[in-house]
Coordinates of C-alpha atoms in Angstrom, one line a residue:
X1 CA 94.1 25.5 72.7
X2 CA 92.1 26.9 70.1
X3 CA 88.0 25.6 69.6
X4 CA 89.9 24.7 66.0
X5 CA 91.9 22.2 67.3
X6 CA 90.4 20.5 69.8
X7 CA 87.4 20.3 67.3
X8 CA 89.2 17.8 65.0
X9 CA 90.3 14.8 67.6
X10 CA 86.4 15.3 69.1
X11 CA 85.2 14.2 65.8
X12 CA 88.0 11.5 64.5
X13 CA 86.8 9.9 68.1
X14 CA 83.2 10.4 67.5
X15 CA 83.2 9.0 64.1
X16 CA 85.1 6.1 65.5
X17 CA 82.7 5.3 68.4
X18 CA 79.3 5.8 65.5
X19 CA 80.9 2.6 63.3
X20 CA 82.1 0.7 66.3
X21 CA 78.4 1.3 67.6
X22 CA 76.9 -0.4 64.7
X23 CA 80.0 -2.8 64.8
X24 CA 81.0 -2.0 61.7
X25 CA 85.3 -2.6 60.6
X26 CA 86.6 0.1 58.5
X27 CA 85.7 -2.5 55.5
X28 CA 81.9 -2.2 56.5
X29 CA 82.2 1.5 56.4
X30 CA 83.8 1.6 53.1
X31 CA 81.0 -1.0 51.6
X32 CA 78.0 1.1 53.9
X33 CA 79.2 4.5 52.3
X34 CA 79.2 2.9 48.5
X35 CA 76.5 1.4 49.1
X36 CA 74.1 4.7 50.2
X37 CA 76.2 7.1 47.6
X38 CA 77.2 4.8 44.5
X39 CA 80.4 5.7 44.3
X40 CA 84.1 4.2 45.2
X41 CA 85.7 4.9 48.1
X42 CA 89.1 3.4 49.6
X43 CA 89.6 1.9 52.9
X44 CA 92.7 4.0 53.8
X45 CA 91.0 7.1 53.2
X46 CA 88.8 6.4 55.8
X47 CA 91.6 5.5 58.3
X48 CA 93.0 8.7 57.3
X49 CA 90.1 10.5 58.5
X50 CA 89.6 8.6 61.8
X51 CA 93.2 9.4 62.5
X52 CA 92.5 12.7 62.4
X53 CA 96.0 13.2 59.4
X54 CA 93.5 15.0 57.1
X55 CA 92.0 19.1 57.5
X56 CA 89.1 20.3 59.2
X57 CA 87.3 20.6 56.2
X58 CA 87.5 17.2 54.7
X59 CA 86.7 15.8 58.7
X60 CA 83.6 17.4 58.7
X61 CA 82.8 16.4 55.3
X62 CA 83.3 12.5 55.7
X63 CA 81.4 13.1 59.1
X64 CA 78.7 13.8 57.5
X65 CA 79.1 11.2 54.9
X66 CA 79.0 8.5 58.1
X67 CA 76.2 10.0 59.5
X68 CA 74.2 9.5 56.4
X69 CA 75.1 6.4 55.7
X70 CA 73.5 5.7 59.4
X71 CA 70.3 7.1 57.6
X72 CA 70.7 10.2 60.7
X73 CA 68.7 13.4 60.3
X74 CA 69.4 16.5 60.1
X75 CA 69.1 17.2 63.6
X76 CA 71.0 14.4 65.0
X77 CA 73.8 14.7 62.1
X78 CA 73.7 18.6 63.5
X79 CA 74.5 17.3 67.3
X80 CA 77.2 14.5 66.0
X81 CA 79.2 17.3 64.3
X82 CA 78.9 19.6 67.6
X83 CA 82.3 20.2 69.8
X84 CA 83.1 20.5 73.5
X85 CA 79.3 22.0 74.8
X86 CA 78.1 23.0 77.7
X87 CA 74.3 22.8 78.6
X88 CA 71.6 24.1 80.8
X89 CA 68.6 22.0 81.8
X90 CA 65.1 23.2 82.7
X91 CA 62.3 22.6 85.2
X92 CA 60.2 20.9 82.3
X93 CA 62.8 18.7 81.1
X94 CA 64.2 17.2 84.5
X95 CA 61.1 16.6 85.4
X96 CA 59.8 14.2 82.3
X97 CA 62.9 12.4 82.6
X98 CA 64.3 12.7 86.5
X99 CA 67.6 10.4 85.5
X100 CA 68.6 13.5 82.7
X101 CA 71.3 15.2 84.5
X102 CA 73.1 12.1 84.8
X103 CA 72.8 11.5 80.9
X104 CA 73.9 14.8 80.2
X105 CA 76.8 14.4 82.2
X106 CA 78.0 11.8 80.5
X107 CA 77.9 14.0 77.1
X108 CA 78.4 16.9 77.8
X109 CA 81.6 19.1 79.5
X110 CA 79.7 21.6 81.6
X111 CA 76.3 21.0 83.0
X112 CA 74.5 24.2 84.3
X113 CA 71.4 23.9 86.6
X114 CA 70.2 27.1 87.3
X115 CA 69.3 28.3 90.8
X116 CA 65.4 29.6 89.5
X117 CA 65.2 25.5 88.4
X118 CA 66.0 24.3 91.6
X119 CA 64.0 27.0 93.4
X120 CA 60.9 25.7 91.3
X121 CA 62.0 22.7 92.2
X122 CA 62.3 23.3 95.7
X123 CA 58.8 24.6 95.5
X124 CA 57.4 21.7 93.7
X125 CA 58.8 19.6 96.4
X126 CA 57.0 21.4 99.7
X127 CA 53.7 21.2 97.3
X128 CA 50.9 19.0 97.2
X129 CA 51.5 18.7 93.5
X130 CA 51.2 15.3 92.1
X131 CA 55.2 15.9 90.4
X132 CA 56.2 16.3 94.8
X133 CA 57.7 13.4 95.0
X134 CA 59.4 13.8 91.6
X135 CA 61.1 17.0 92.6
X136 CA 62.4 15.6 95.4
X137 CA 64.1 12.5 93.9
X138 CA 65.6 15.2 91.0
X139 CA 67.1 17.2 94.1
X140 CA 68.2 14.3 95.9
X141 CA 70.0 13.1 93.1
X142 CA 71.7 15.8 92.1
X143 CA 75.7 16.1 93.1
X144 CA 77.9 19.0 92.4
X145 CA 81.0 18.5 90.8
X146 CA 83.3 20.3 88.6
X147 CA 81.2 19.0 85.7
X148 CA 78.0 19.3 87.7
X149 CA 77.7 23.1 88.5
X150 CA 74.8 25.6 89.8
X151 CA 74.7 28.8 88.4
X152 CA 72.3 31.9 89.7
X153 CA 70.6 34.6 87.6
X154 CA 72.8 38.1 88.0
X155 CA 70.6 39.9 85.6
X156 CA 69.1 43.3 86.8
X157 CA 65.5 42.7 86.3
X158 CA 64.0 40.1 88.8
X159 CA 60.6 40.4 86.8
X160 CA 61.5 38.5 84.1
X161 CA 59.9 34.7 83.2
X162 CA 62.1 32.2 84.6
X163 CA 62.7 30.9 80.7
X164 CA 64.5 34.5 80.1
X165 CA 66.5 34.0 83.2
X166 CA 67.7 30.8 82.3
X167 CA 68.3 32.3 78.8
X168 CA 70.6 34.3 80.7
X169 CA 72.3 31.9 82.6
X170 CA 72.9 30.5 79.4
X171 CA 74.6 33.1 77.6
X172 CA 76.8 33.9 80.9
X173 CA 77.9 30.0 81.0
X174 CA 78.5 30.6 77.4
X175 CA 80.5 33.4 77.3
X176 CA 82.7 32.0 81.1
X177 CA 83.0 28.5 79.1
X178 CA 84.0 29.6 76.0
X179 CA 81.0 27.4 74.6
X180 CA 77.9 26.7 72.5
X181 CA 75.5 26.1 75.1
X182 CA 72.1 23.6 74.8
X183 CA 69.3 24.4 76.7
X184 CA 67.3 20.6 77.0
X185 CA 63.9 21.8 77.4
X186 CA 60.4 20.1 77.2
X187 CA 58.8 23.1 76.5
X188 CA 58.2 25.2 72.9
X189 CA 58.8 29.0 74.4
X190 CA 62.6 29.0 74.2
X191 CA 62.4 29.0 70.3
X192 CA 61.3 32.0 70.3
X193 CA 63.6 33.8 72.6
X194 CA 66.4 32.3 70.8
X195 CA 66.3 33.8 67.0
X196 CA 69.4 34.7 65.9
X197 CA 71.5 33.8 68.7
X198 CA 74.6 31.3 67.7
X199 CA 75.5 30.3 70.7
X200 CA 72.7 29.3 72.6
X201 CA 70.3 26.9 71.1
X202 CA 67.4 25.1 72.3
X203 CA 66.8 21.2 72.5
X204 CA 63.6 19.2 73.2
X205 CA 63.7 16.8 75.5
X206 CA 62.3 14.2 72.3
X207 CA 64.9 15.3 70.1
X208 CA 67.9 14.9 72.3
X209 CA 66.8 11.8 73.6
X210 CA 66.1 10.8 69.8
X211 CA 70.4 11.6 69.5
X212 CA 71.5 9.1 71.7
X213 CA 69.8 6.2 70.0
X214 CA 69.6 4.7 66.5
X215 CA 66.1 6.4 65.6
X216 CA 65.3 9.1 63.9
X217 CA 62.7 10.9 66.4
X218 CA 60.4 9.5 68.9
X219 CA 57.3 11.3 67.5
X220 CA 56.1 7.8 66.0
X221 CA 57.0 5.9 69.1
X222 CA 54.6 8.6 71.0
X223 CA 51.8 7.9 68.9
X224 CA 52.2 4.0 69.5
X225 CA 51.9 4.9 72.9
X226 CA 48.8 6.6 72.6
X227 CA 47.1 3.8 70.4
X228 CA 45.2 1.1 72.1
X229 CA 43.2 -1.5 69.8
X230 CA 42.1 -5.3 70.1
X231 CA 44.4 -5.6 67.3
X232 CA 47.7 -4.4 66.5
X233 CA 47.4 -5.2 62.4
X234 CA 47.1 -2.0 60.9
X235 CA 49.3 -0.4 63.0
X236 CA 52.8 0.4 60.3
X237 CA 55.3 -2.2 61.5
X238 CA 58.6 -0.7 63.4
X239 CA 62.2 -2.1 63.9
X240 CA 63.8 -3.6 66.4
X241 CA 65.7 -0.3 67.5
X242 CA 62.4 1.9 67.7
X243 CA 60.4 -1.6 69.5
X244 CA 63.2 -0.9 72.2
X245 CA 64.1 3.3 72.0
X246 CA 63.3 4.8 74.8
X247 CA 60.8 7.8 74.5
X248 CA 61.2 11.4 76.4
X249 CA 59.7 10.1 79.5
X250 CA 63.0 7.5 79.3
X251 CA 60.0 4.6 79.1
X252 CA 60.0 2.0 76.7
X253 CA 57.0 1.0 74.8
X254 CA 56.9 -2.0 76.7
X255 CA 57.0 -0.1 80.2
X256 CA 54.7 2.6 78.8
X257 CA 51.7 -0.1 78.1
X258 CA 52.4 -1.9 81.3
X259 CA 52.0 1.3 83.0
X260 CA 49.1 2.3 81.2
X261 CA 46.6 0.9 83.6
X262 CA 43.3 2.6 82.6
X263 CA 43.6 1.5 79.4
X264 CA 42.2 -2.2 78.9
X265 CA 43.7 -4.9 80.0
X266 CA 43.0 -7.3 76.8
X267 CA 44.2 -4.4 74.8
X268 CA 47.6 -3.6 76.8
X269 CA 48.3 -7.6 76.6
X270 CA 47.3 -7.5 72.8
X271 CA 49.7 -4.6 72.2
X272 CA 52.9 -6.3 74.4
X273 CA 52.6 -9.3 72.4
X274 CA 52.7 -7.0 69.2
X275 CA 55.7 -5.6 70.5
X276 CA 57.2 -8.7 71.6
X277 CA 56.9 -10.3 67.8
X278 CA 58.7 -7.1 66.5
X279 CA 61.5 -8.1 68.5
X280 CA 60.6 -6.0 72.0
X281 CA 62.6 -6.5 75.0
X282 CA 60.5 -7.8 78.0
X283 CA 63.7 -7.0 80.4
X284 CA 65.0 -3.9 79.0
X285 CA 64.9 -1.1 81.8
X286 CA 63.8 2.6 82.4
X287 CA 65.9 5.4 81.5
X288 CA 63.5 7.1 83.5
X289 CA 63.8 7.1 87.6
X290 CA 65.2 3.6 88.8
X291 CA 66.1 1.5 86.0
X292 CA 63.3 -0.8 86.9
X293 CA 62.4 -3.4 84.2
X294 CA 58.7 -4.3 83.2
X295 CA 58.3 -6.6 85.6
X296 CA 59.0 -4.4 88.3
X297 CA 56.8 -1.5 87.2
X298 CA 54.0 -4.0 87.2
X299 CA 54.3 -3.8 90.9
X300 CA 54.8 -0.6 91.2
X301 CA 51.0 0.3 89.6
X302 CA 50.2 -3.0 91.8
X303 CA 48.5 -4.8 88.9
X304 CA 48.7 -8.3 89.5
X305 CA 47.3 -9.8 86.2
X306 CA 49.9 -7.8 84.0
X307 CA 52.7 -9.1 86.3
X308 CA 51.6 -12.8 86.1
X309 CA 51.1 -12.2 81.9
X310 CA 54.9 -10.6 82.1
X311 CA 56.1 -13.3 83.9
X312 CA 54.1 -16.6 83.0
X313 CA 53.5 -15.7 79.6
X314 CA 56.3 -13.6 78.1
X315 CA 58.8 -15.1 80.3
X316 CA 60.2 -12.1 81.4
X317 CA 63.3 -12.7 83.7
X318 CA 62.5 -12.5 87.7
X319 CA 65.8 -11.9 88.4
X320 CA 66.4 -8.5 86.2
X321 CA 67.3 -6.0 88.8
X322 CA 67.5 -2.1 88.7
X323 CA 71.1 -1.2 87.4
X324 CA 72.5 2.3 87.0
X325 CA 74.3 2.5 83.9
X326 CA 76.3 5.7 84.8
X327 CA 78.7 4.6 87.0
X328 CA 79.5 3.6 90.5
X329 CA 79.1 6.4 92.4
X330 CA 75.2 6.7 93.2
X331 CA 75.2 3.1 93.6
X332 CA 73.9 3.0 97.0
X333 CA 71.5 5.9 96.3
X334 CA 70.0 4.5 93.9
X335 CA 69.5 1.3 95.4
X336 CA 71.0 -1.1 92.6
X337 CA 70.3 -4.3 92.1
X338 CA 66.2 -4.2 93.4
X339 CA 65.0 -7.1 92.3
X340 CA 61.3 -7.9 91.9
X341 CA 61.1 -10.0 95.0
X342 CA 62.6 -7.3 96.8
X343 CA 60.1 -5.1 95.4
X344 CA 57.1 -6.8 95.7
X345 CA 58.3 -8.2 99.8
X346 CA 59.6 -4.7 100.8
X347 CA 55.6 -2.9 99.5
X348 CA 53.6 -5.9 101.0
X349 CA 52.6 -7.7 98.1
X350 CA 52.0 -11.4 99.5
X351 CA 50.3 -12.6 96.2
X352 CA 53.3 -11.2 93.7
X353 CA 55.8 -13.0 96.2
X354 CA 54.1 -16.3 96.2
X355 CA 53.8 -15.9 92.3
X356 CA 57.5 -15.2 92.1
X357 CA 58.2 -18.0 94.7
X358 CA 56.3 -20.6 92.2
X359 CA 58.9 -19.6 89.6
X360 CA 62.2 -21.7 89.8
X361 CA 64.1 -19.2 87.8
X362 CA 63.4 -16.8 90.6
X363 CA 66.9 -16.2 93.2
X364 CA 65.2 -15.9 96.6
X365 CA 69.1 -15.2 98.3
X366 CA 69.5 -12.3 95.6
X367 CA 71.1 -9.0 97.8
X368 CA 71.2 -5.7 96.5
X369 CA 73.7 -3.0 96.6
X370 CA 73.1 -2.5 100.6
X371 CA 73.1 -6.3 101.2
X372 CA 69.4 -6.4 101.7
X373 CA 67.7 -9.6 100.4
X374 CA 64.0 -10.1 100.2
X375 CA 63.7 -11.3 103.6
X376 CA 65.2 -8.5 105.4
X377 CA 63.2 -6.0 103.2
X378 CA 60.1 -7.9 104.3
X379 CA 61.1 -7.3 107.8
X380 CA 62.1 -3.6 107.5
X381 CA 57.9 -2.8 106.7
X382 CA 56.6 -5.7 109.4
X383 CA 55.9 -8.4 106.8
X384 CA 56.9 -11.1 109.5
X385 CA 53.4 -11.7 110.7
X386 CA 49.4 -12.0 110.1
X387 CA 48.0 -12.6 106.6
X388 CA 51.0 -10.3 105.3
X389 CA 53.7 -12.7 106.5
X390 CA 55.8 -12.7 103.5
X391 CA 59.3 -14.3 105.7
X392 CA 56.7 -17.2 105.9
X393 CA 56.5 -17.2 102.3
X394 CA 60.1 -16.9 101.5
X395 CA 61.5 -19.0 104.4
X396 CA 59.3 -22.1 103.2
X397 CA 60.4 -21.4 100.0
X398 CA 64.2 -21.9 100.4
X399 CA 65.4 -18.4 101.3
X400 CA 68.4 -18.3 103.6
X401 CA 68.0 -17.2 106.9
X402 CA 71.8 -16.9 107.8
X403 CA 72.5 -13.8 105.1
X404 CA 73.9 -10.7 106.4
X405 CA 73.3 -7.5 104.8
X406 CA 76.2 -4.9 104.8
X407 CA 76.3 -3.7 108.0
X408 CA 76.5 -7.4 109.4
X409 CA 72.4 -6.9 110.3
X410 CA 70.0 -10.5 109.7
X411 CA 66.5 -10.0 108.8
X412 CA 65.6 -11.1 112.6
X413 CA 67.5 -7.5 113.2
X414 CA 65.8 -6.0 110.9
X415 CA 62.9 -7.6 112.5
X416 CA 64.1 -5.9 116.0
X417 CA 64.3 -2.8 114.4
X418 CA 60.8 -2.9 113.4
X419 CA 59.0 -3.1 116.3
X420 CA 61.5 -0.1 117.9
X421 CA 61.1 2.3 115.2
X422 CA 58.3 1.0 112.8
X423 CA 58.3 0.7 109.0
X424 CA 61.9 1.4 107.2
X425 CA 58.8 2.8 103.7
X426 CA 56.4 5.4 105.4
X427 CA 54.2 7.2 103.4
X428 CA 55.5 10.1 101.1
X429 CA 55.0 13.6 102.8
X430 CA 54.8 12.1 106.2
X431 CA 57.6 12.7 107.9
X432 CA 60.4 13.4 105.2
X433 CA 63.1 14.3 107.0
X434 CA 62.5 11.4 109.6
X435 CA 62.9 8.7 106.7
X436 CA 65.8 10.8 104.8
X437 CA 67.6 10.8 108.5
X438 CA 66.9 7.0 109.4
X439 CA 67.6 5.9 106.0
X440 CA 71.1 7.4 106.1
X441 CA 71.9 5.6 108.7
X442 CA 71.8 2.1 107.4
X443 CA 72.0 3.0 103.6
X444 CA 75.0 5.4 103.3
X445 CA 77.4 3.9 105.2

């Protein structure tokens, strides 16, 4: 089959998934269209189109006519129109946004990870770099498939920078693929390598994330980040959309400000209430590592006041658990379904708990996707005893002491298990390939 013809149903399909996005009927598109160019258009024209019973040219050209009516730019109406691709990601990218491989496989046909990437990360990984534990998580995630695929530099000179020899990966995937080829990138160098070369193009991290979402570019939202004031008023008011993009980092503006934890803390409340009036989500998730909402990053920088604010004051739902949106298969890896209390009784947190405990939206009996409920995970770290007894907490609270988790375990297992073999978290670096091995044995089942 010819790049020709397989070009035309991949658009027909991607024109039809842009107006049932916006949920707009073939009626809305015909009104949207008139209403950005000021001329007439006809309803079956457009079904046509979508139908894919007109030519390539006139497909491309009412493509573009739907992107623009979407108000897209250049750059995004430029990735809409492209056809079956394969891309290459780099160190830089992965790294600002650790969940990216799985994004890009859910776009793309072919996704290349070069062998020099996961050397560096490999590297990274046995490092006492502060991006360790990062590298690790990107490696651990990673599963080879036939979408999924590593690919090694074959070139003749080993001297070369690491961009040129993913350059060259990139051209060989190109040429075995029969492809364009992306290379997502958070760096600026590859521009330059790249003149004049058709089929190999390179994509910042901001721009591509900028693609999958109804914003133009997250250059503004990055500036919003940055800014920290007593008041928000003369910041330029944003939409609902942007409030709630996520930004290259895969953080919402929300998550970024929660985070942001050497700013002020009159300031960061200030700005979440801006944020909040302009129609922010207080529950929406990462797109970043685990899908954690606000709430839950609170606890992970441990600041108590901005998780009582979250909770107390912008209502933000206790029960909003990390979810993977990509599909079944890393369920258990990624832990789904960590809910706050889980969160805050698996790291120790007695004060969050109690908080959490006070609240009667909270589920205390929540189990995630290994059957753990906040009890057990309490348990797991030795949180049964002392001024860190958090099963005290939970049990006085209403938790069920009769729950299970997967592999038929109770928390007073769990509890057993403890005092054998000590803490199910120990502390990163210490002892990797104990906790990878011990964790296994209960979580992968």
């Amino acid at each position: 089959m010819t790049e020709k013809k397989k070009e035309i149903p991949f658009l027909c399909l991607r024109m039809k998934e842009l107006r049932e996005e916006y949920k707009c009927s073939l009626d809305d598109m015909v009104k949207k269209i008139q209403n950005y160019e000021g001329t007439l258009l006809k309803k079956s024209s457009l079904s046509r189109v979508e139908n894919g019973k007109t030519g390539e040219k006139t497909l491309k050209e009412y493509a573009i006519r739907y992107c623009k009516a979407f108000c897209m730019s250049d750059k995004q109406i430029e990735q809409f129109l492209r056809g079956e691709k394969t891309v290459v990601v780099d160190t830089s990218a992965i790294l600002k946004n650790i969940q990216l491989i799985d994004e890009l496989n859910e776009e793309y046909d072919k996704v290349i990870i070069p062998k020099v990437v996961v050397n560096e990360l490999n590297r990274i990984k046995d490092s006492k770099s502060s991006l360790c534990k990062k590298a690790w998580e990107v490696l651990r995630g990673i599963s080879y498939g036939d979408k999924i695929v590593s690919m090694e530099y074959t070139g003749t000179n080993k001297n070369i920078k690491n961009d040129e020899k993913i350059i060259f990966i990139a051209n060989e995937a190109s040429k075995k693929y029969h492809t364009k080829v992306d290379i997502i990138t958070d760096d600026i160098d590859y521009s330059v390598y790249l003149k004049n070369n058709e089929n190999i193009s390179a994509l910042h991290l901001g721009e591509y994330i900028a693609t999958k979402q109804p914003i133009r570019d997250t250059g503004r939202l990055d500036n919003i980040k940055d800014f920290f004031a007593d008041t928000y008023d003369s910041l330029e008011k944003i939409g609902k959309d942007e409030v709630n993009a996520y930004m290259s980092d895969g953080n919402t503006l929300i998550i970024s400000t929660v985070r942001a934890t050497s700013k002020p803390m009159n300031q960061r409340k200030e700005k979440i209430r801006w944020l909040i009036s302009l129609g922010g989500d207080v529950n929406k998730r990462d797109n970043a590592r685990r899908y954690f909402p606000p709430l839950s990053h609170a606890i992970q920088v441990k600041d108590y006041e901005m998780f009582g604010f979250l909770l107390v004051e912008c209502r933000a739902n206790p029960n909003v658990g990390s979810k993977n949106p990509y599909g079944g298969e890393k369920l258990r890896q990624k832990n789904e379904g960590n809910m706050p209390l889980m969160i805050a009784s698996w790291h120790g947190m007695t004060e969050f708990v109690k908080l959490l405990c006070k609240d009667e939206r909270t589920s205390l009996n929540q189990q995630d996707a290994n059957g753990f409920s906040a009890l057990m995970k309490a348990c797991m770290n030795g949180y049964f005893r002392g001024d860190k007894d958090i099963s005290k907490v939970l049990i006085d609270s209403g938790a069920d002491t009769k729950i299970v988790d997967m592999n038929g375990k109770s928390y007073i297992d769990w509890m057993n298990e403890y005092r054998k073999n000590g803490p199910m978290l120990k502390d990163y670096g210490k002892s990797k390939r104990y906790n990878a091995n011990r964790q296994s044995m209960y979580f992968n089942k």
